[in-house]
CSV table of C-alpha atoms in Angstrom, one decimal:
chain,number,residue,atom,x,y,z
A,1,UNK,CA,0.0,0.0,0.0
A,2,UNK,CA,1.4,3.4,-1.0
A,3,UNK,CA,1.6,5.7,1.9
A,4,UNK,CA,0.7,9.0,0.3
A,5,UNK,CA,-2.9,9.6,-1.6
A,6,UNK,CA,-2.3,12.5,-3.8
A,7,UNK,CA,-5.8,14.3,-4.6
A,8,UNK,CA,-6.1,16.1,-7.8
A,9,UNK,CA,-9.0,18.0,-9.5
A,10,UNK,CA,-9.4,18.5,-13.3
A,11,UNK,CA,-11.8,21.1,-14.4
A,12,UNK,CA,-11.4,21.0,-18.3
A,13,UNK,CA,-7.7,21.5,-17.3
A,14,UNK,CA,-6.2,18.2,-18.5
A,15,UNK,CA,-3.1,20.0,-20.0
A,16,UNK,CA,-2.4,22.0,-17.1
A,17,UNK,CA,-2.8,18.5,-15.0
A,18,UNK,CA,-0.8,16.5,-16.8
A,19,UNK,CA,2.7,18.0,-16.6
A,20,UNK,CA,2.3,17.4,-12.8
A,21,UNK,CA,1.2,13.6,-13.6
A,22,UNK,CA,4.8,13.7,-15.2
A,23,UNK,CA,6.3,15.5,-12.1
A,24,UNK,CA,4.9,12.9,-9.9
A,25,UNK,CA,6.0,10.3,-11.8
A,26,UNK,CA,9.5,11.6,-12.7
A,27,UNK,CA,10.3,12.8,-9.1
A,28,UNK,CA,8.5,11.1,-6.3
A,29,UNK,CA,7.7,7.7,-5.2
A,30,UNK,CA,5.5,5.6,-2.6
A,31,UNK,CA,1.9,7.4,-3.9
A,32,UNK,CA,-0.7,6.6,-5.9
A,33,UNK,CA,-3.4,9.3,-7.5
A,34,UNK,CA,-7.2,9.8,-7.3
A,35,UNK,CA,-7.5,12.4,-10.5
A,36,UNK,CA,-11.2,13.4,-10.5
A,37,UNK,CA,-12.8,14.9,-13.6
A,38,UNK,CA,-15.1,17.5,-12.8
A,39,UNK,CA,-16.6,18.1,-16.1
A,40,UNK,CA,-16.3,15.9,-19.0
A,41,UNK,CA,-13.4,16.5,-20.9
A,42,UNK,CA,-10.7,14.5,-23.1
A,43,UNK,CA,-7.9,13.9,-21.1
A,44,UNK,CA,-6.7,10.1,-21.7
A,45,UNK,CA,-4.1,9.4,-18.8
A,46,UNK,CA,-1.7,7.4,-20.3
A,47,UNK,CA,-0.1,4.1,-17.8
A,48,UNK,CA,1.9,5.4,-14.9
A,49,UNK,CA,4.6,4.1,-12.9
A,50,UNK,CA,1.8,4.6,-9.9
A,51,UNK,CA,-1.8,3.6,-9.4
A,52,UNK,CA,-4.3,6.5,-11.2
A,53,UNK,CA,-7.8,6.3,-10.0
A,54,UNK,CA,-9.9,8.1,-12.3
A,55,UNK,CA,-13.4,9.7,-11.4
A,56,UNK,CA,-15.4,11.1,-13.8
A,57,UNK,CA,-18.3,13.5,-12.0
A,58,UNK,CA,-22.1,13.8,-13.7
A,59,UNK,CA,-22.0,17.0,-12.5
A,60,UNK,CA,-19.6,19.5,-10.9
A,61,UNK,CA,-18.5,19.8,-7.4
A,62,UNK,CA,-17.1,21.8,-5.8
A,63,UNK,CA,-13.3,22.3,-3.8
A,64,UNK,CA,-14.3,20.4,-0.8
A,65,UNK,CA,-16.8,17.7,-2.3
A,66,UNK,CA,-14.4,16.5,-4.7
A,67,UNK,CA,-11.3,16.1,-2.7
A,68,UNK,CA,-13.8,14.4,0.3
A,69,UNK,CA,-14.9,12.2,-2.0
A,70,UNK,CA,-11.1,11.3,-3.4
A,71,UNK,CA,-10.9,11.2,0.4
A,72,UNK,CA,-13.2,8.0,0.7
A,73,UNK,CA,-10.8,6.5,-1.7
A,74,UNK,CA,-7.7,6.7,0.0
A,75,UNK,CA,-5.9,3.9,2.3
A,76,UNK,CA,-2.8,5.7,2.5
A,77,UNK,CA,-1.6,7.4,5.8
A,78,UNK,CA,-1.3,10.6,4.8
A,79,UNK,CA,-3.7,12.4,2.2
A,80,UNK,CA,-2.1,15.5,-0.6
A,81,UNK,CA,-4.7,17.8,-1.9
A,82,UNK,CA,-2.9,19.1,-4.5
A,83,UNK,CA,-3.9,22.0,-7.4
A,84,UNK,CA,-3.6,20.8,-10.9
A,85,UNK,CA,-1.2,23.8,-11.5
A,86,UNK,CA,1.4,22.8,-9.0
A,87,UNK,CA,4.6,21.8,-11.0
A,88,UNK,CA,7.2,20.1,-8.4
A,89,UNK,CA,11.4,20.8,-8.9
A,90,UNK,CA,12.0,17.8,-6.7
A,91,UNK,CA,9.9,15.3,-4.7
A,92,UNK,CA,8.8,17.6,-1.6
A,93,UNK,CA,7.6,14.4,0.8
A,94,UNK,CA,10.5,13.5,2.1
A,95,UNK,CA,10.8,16.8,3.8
A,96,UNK,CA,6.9,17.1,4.3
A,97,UNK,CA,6.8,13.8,6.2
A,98,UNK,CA,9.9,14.6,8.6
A,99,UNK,CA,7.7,17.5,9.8
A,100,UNK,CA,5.0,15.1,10.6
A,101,UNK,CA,7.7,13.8,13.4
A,102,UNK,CA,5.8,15.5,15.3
A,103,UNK,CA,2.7,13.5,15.9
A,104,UNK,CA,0.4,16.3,16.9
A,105,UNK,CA,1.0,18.0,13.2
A,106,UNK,CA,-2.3,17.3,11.0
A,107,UNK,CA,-1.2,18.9,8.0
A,108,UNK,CA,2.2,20.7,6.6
A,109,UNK,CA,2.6,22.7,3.3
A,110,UNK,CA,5.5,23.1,1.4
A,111,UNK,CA,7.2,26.4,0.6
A,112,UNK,CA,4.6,28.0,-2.6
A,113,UNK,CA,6.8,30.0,-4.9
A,114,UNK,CA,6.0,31.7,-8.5
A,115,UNK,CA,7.4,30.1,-11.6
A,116,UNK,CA,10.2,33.3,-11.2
A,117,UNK,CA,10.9,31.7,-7.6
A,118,UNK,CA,9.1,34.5,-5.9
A,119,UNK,CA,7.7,33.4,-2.6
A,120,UNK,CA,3.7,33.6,-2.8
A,121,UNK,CA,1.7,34.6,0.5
A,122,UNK,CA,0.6,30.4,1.2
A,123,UNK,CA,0.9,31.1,5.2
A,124,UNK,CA,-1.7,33.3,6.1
A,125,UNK,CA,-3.0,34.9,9.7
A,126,UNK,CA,-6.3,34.3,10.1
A,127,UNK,CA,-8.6,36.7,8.3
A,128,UNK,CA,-10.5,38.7,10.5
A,129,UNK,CA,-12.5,42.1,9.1
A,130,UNK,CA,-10.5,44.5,10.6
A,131,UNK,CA,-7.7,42.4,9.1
A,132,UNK,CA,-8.9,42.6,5.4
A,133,UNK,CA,-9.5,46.4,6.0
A,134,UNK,CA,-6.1,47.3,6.9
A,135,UNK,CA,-5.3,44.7,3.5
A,136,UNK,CA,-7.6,46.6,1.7
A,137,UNK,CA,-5.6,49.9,2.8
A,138,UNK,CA,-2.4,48.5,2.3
A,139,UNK,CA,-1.3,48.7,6.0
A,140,UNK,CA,-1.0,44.5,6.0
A,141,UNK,CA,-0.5,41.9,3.5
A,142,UNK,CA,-1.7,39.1,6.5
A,143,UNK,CA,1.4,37.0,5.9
A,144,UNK,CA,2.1,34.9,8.6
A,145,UNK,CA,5.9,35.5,9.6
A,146,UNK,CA,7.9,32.5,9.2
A,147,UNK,CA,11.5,31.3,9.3
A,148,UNK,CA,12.9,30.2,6.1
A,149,UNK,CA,15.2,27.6,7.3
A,150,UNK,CA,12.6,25.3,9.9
A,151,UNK,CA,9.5,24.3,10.2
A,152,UNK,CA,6.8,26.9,11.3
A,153,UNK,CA,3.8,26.5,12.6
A,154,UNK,CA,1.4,28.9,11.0
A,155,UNK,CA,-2.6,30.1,11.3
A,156,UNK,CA,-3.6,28.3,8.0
A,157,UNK,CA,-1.9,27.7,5.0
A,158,UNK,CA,-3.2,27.4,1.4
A,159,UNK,CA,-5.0,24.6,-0.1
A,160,UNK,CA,-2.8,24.6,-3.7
A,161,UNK,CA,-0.7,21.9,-1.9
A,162,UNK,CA,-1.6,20.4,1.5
A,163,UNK,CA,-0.6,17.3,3.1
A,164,UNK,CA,-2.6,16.1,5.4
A,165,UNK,CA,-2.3,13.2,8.3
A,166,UNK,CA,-5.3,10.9,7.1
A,167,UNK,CA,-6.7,10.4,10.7
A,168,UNK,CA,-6.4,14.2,11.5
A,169,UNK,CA,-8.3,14.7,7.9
A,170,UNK,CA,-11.0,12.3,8.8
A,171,UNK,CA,-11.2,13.5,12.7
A,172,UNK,CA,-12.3,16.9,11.4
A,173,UNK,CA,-14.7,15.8,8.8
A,174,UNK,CA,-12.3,17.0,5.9
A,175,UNK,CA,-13.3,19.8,4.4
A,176,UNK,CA,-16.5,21.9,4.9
A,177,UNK,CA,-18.6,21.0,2.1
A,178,UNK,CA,-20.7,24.2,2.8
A,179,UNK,CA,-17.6,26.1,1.0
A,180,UNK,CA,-18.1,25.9,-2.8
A,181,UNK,CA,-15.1,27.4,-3.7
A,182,UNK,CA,-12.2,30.0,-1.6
A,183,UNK,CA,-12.3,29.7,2.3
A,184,UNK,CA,-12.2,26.4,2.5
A,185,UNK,CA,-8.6,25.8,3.6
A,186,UNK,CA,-8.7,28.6,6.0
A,187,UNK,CA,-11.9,26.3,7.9
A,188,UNK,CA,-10.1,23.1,7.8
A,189,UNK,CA,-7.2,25.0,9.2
A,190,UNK,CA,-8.9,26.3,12.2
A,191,UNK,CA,-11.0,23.4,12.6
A,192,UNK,CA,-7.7,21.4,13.2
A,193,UNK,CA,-5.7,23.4,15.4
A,194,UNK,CA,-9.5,23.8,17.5
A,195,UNK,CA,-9.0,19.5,17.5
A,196,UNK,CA,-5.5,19.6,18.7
A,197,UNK,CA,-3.9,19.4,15.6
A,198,UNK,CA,-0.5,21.6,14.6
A,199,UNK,CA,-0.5,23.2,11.1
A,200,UNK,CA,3.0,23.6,10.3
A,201,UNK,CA,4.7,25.1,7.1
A,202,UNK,CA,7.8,23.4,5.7
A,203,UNK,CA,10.2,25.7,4.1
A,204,UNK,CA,12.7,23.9,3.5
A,205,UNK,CA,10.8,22.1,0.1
A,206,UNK,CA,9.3,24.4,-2.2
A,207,UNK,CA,6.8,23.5,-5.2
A,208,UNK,CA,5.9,25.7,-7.8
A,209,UNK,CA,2.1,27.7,-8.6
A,210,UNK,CA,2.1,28.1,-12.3
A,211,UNK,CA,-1.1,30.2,-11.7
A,212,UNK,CA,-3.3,31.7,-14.4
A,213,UNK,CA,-5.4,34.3,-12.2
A,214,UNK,CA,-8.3,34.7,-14.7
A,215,UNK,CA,-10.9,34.5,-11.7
A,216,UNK,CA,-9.9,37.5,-10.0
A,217,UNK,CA,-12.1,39.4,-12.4
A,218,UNK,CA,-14.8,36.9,-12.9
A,219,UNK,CA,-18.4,37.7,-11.1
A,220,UNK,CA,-18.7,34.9,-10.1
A,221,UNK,CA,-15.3,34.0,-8.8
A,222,UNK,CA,-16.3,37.3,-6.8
A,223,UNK,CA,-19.6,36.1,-5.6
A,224,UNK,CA,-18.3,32.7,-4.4
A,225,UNK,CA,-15.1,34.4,-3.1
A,226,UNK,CA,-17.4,37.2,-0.9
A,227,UNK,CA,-20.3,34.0,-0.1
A,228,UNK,CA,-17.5,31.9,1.1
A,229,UNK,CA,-16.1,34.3,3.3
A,230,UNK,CA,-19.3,35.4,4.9
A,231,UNK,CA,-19.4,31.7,5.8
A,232,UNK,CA,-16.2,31.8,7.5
A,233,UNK,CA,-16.9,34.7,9.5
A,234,UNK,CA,-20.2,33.0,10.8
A,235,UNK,CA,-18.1,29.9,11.9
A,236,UNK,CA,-14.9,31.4,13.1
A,237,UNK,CA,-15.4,35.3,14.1
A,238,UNK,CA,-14.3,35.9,17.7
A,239,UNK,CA,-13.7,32.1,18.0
A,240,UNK,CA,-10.3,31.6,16.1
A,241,UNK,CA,-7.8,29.2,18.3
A,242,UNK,CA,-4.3,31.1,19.7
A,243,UNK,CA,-2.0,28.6,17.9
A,244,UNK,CA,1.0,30.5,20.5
A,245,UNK,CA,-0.4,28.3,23.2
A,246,UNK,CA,-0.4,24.9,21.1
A,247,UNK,CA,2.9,25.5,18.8
């Protein structure tokens, strides 16, 4: 049995996918991949060096539904959500999984840098209104200080590329289904360090977000993005864990 589940989600984006199906294959070992299809779309996976489960959706779902569902499919120890635009330089696990040494950590990130090598905001304070006003303002960008050269544990980190301890996953019911899209790995986050659980960033591994930011103009990118956060704030507001007294 392979002890890493690596969750991927194609939405019409087979040839972004499939250069990180060659980066996995290429570069890591000891996984095997649930890709789900969440709309139909021509994207043949050719045979891997690793188990591919494929699931093909009747209709879309969103962010949390699908990787949940991948979820029900894994047997592996520890569970990867990762974005289909991740491309990885080397195999990050090795470095992920010393992290998880720990046996309180639920879930550690690697480093998330541009495809220039410029270090994107993945570690994030948790949001709070006054928080995305002085963002708004410029006074904060809400990163979450962190030392490049050791762990850190960190409010939340972002769901391009998560891996999770499977019985921490399950513990807190995964992800919040509730969330369509955005917000969703800012929930589990909290939800995790409320259980007990440590979310730690690992800078010493980086992968690379070869994002294409289309959505940030999009209506309804906007809608889900304000929805989802409403939904947050309904959860969480005034009842965010200190992770000073757990790290």
């Amino acid at each position: 049995m392979s002890d890493i589940c690596v969750s991927i989600v194609s939405h019409g984006q087979g040839k972004v996918a499939s250069p990180l199906l060659d980066d996995l294959e290429r570069r890591c070992s000891g996984h095997n991949v649930i890709l789900t299809k969440n709309i139909p779309e021509e994207f043949p996976i050719r045979d891997r060096q690793y188990p591919v489960l494929q699931i093909e959706n009747a209709f879309p779902k969103g962010f949390a539904a699908n990787h949940n569902q991948a979820f029900r499919h894994c047997d592996s120890g520890l569970f990867c959500v990762a974005n289909p635009d991740i491309r990885l330089q080397a195999d990050p696990f090795g470095h992920l999984k010393a992290a998880m040494s720990d046996p309180r950590v639920g879930v550690v990130a690697p480093l998330i840098v541009d495809p220039e090598g410029t270090i994107e905001d993945s570690a994030r304070y948790f949001p709070t209104p006054f928080g995305l006003l002085r963002k708004a303002l410029g006074k904060s960008d809400g990163r979450f200080p962190i030392d490049l050269n050791r762990p850190s544990a960190v409010d939340w980190t972002a769901g391009m590329f998560m891996l999770f301890r499977s019985d921490a996953f399950a513990e807190v019911g995964g992800f919040d289904e509730g969330f369509f899209l955005y917000y969703e790995d800012v929930d589990i986050c909290a939800r995790l360090w409320k259980a007990g659980w440590k979310v730690i960033l690992q800078p010493t591994v980086s992968v690379v977000h070869d994002a294409h930011r289309t959505s940030h103009t999009n209506p309804k990118y906007m809608r889900w993005h304000a929805s989802s956060m409403m939904r947050y704030f309904t959860k969480h507001l005034g009842r965010t864990p200190d992770i000073s007294r757990q790290s």
